[in-house]
XYZ file of C-alpha atoms in Angstrom:
306
model
C 17.065 23.044 3.906
C 16.705 19.896 1.786
C 18.706 16.938 3.046
C 17.533 14.657 0.217
C 17.245 15.923 -3.358
C 16.027 13.724 -6.212
C 15.997 15.284 -9.684
C 14.567 13.687 -12.832
C 15.452 10.197 -11.588
C 15.152 7.426 -14.181
C 15.721 3.680 -13.872
C 14.911 1.138 -16.597
C 14.667 -2.651 -16.323
C 14.451 -4.727 -19.494
C 13.464 -1.731 -21.578
C 10.632 -0.806 -19.209
C 10.973 2.349 -17.063
C 10.484 1.521 -13.375
C 11.156 5.142 -12.419
C 10.496 7.752 -15.086
C 11.503 11.299 -14.188
C 10.845 11.412 -10.432
C 11.811 14.622 -8.631
C 11.305 15.668 -5.010
C 13.148 17.213 -2.081
C 12.964 16.182 1.569
C 13.481 18.877 4.172
C 15.698 18.143 7.133
C 13.699 16.983 10.163
C 10.500 16.019 8.342
C 8.795 12.683 7.805
C 8.380 12.340 4.054
C 6.096 9.578 2.831
C 6.158 7.662 -0.445
C 2.901 5.981 -1.487
C 1.943 4.087 -4.600
C 0.488 0.850 -5.972
C 2.597 -2.300 -6.163
C 5.165 -1.949 -8.930
C 4.822 1.830 -9.086
C 8.558 2.435 -8.534
C 8.575 3.313 -4.820
C 11.235 0.840 -3.692
C 13.456 1.459 -6.718
C 13.343 5.177 -5.931
C 14.372 4.793 -2.298
C 17.040 2.209 -3.195
C 18.614 4.870 -5.411
C 18.522 7.236 -2.418
C 20.225 4.560 -0.318
C 22.917 3.984 -2.946
C 21.816 0.381 -3.492
C 20.926 1.037 -7.147
C 22.627 3.228 -9.730
C 20.261 5.585 -11.585
C 20.292 5.418 -15.379
C 19.928 9.201 -15.445
C 19.040 12.078 -13.172
C 20.658 12.806 -9.828
C 20.271 11.944 -6.150
C 21.910 13.817 -3.291
C 21.860 13.043 0.432
C 23.278 15.901 2.514
C 24.872 17.117 -0.722
C 26.556 13.779 -1.464
C 26.043 11.211 -4.216
C 24.881 7.950 -2.525
C 26.865 5.899 -5.082
C 30.072 7.915 -5.500
C 30.190 8.869 -1.800
C 28.685 5.617 -0.551
C 30.910 5.185 2.522
C 30.239 8.711 3.784
C 26.511 8.456 3.091
C 26.182 5.162 4.993
C 27.540 6.883 8.094
C 24.596 9.292 8.164
C 21.845 7.159 6.596
C 20.140 4.150 8.186
C 17.869 1.829 6.231
C 15.222 -0.789 6.903
C 14.687 -2.602 3.611
C 11.468 -4.086 2.320
C 13.026 -7.565 2.321
C 16.005 -8.435 4.528
C 17.588 -11.511 6.078
C 20.327 -12.256 8.583
C 22.274 -15.426 9.250
C 19.852 -17.766 11.033
C 22.148 -18.537 13.999
C 22.991 -14.898 14.711
C 21.432 -13.716 17.973
C 19.636 -10.406 18.380
C 22.447 -9.154 20.641
C 25.123 -10.163 18.137
C 23.283 -8.430 15.290
C 22.968 -5.187 17.263
C 26.621 -5.297 18.334
C 27.750 -6.089 14.790
C 25.838 -3.216 13.237
C 26.959 -0.821 15.992
C 30.578 -1.615 15.141
C 30.012 -0.377 11.580
C 29.367 3.215 12.690
C 31.666 5.897 14.027
C 29.144 7.177 16.591
C 26.483 4.518 17.248
C 23.751 4.972 19.812
C 23.382 2.698 22.827
C 21.397 -0.187 21.330
C 20.105 -1.491 24.693
C 17.390 1.169 25.281
C 16.495 0.903 21.594
C 16.019 -2.857 21.887
C 13.849 -2.391 24.982
C 11.774 0.290 23.244
C 11.090 -2.107 20.359
C 10.158 -5.020 22.611
C 13.371 -6.965 21.981
C 14.800 -6.785 25.498
C 13.800 -10.356 26.328
C 14.928 -11.645 22.931
C 18.587 -10.603 22.985
C 19.749 -14.213 23.235
C 17.306 -15.522 20.638
C 18.634 -16.579 17.250
C 17.386 -14.742 14.191
C 16.021 -17.913 12.628
C 13.762 -18.471 15.651
C 12.197 -15.003 15.662
C 8.636 -14.410 14.502
C 8.003 -12.194 11.479
C 7.054 -9.256 13.681
C 10.154 -9.697 15.872
C 12.384 -9.751 12.793
C 10.742 -6.563 11.570
C 11.355 -4.822 14.911
C 14.995 -5.968 14.821
C 15.504 -4.479 11.355
C 14.042 -1.177 12.560
C 16.508 -1.222 15.468
C 19.389 -1.945 13.070
C 18.333 1.021 10.916
C 18.503 3.325 13.934
C 21.530 1.944 15.788
C 24.015 4.102 13.859
C 22.429 7.316 15.098
C 21.582 8.416 11.522
C 20.626 11.895 10.326
C 18.382 10.226 7.754
C 16.532 6.916 8.076
C 14.769 5.165 5.190
C 11.958 2.827 6.263
C 10.419 0.634 3.565
C 7.158 -1.021 4.700
C 7.911 -0.085 8.298
C 5.161 -1.980 10.115
C 4.424 -4.914 7.797
C 3.932 -8.018 9.937
C 3.328 -6.107 13.164
C 0.132 -6.485 15.185
C -1.943 -3.320 15.801
C -0.419 -2.606 19.230
C 3.161 -3.088 18.007
C 2.371 -0.943 14.958
C 1.165 1.965 17.107
C 4.150 1.604 19.451
C 6.428 1.775 16.406
C 4.641 4.888 15.155
C 5.315 6.550 18.499
C 8.984 5.557 18.259
C 9.258 7.118 14.791
C 7.647 10.319 16.068
C 10.252 10.367 18.855
C 13.024 9.766 16.310
C 11.827 12.720 14.226
C 11.554 14.873 17.355
C 15.270 14.223 17.936
C 16.035 15.809 14.552
C 16.265 12.725 12.337
C 14.758 12.953 8.839
C 12.531 9.997 7.930
C 11.814 8.756 4.391
C 8.885 6.383 4.797
C 7.536 3.971 2.177
C 4.223 2.449 3.236
C 1.000 0.810 2.088
C -0.844 1.719 5.300
C -2.863 4.879 4.676
C -3.512 5.409 8.388
C 0.238 5.229 8.992
C 0.995 7.801 6.296
C -1.802 10.115 7.426
C -0.648 10.055 11.043
C 3.124 10.256 10.560
C 3.934 12.148 7.369
C 4.437 15.875 6.972
C 4.321 15.504 3.186
C 3.640 12.618 0.827
C 4.707 11.843 -2.741
C 2.278 9.557 -4.564
C 4.126 7.581 -7.244
C 2.172 5.875 -10.005
C 3.671 4.114 -13.049
C 7.097 5.481 -12.234
C 6.023 9.132 -12.024
C 4.957 11.546 -9.290
C 1.161 11.708 -9.432
C 0.915 14.197 -6.555
C 3.061 15.716 -3.815
C 1.379 17.452 -0.900
C 0.564 17.277 2.801
C -1.868 14.516 3.835
C -4.647 17.075 4.239
C -3.775 18.618 0.887
C -4.013 15.245 -0.860
C -7.335 14.515 0.838
C -8.617 17.889 -0.318
C -7.887 16.849 -3.918
C -10.123 13.780 -3.739
C -13.317 13.758 -5.795
C -15.356 14.560 -2.708
C -13.551 15.570 0.458
C -16.772 15.105 2.447
C -19.370 12.344 2.055
C -23.012 12.930 3.114
C -25.352 9.931 3.191
C -28.972 9.657 4.353
C -32.296 7.963 3.672
C -34.968 10.592 2.851
C -38.433 10.351 4.344
C -39.841 10.836 0.847
C -38.350 10.845 -2.685
C -35.903 13.552 -3.764
C -34.782 14.392 -7.282
C -31.051 13.433 -7.541
C -30.590 16.105 -10.225
C -31.453 18.789 -7.696
C -28.848 17.411 -5.308
C -26.248 17.260 -8.091
C -26.671 21.001 -8.680
C -25.776 21.905 -5.092
C -22.533 23.845 -4.437
C -19.353 21.717 -4.808
C -21.307 18.453 -5.187
C -19.132 16.105 -7.259
C -21.361 13.008 -7.389
C -24.767 11.760 -6.233
C -25.706 8.079 -6.005
C -28.970 6.458 -4.931
C -29.365 2.891 -3.720
C -32.397 0.729 -4.485
C -35.583 1.500 -2.590
C -36.291 -0.435 0.586
C -39.907 -1.135 1.501
C -42.016 2.006 1.567
C -39.019 4.314 2.019
C -36.911 5.700 -0.794
C -33.349 4.408 -1.217
C -30.283 5.786 0.535
C -28.642 8.798 -1.081
C -24.897 9.490 -0.993
C -23.512 12.895 -1.964
C -19.783 13.620 -2.386
C -18.757 17.229 -1.958
C -17.341 19.650 0.622
C -18.452 21.310 3.850
C -20.415 23.775 1.696
C -22.264 20.834 0.165
C -23.293 19.604 3.619
C -24.903 22.943 4.444
C -26.621 23.034 1.047
C -28.014 19.497 1.478
C -29.441 20.367 4.893
C -31.023 23.551 3.518
C -32.582 21.637 0.612
C -34.033 19.025 2.980
C -35.536 21.772 5.131
C -37.118 23.521 2.117
C -38.740 20.281 0.979
C -39.736 19.287 4.533
C -37.832 16.020 4.145
C -36.438 14.195 7.179
C -32.976 12.661 6.720
C -32.969 9.254 8.418
C -29.608 7.772 9.465
C -27.759 10.909 8.409
C -23.981 10.435 8.209
C -21.330 13.033 7.372
C -17.828 11.608 6.938
C -14.623 13.341 5.872
C -12.723 11.715 3.020
C -9.575 9.817 3.976
C -6.151 9.344 2.464
C -7.508 6.077 1.029
C -10.024 8.090 -1.011
C -7.345 10.465 -2.268
C -5.030 7.555 -3.124
C -7.727 5.826 -5.172
C -8.590 9.039 -7.001
C -4.941 9.718 -7.846
C -3.924 6.201 -8.897
C -7.099 4.294 -9.623
C -5.535 1.457 -7.613
C -6.417 -0.359 -4.419
C -4.322 0.306 -1.340
């Protein structure tokens, strides 16, 4: 059952569409990712889900409710960690958690949550004295303190070091395991690939693709990359004709050995390359076979850097 439904969502700023006909549904209990280049419309889309922006047209429903018209009821079941947030500089971590808890009818106990996010020793610290990573962890705690059915996390782990990032990923997996639906906006491909059940790729205000991480990777120009340096020259045209080969590139020659060859294709292409090498009695030096990543799929779908 869909707990979030977005249909033909449109939002225009200064005559320019920031979101131009976006539609998707998020099933209850899943982690749904939103990826896209800077300025693609990701944050505007989720702010409409949160009720922070009013769509120009289209509809948004959270548990069957309009986030704008039913804003009070929606805020009781939806927690949010915004891309950019601030608190009063002299507010302590404890005061912030207590204040936010008081806004909900059935808040969770914030003390274990603070400990889980590494804030246990910072309860008396003032917000203005926290590091960027500590502030980010506090905002995640504030998004979860109301015991939400849905939590929206925009750039979840920006500013966190690698260990804190992985600890936060584990927390989000635990949150989902408890039945909470997660709408995750991120620039970290590894984060999206590990956490998300499905991902919507937004580009220029539209949905470029919507699939599982593995499904998106399978759409990339070459889902498997084979690279090697042949013991003697090979005709690239022969490699290009192999099953499912999508591209063949050859680097400059080095010394007496021919240049390195890179073939993009599938698992079938790998087998075909190995068979061709055997037929020609060519040894593949420094053979590497690497699966494509979500980065590759993202670049193919948007033509943008991640």
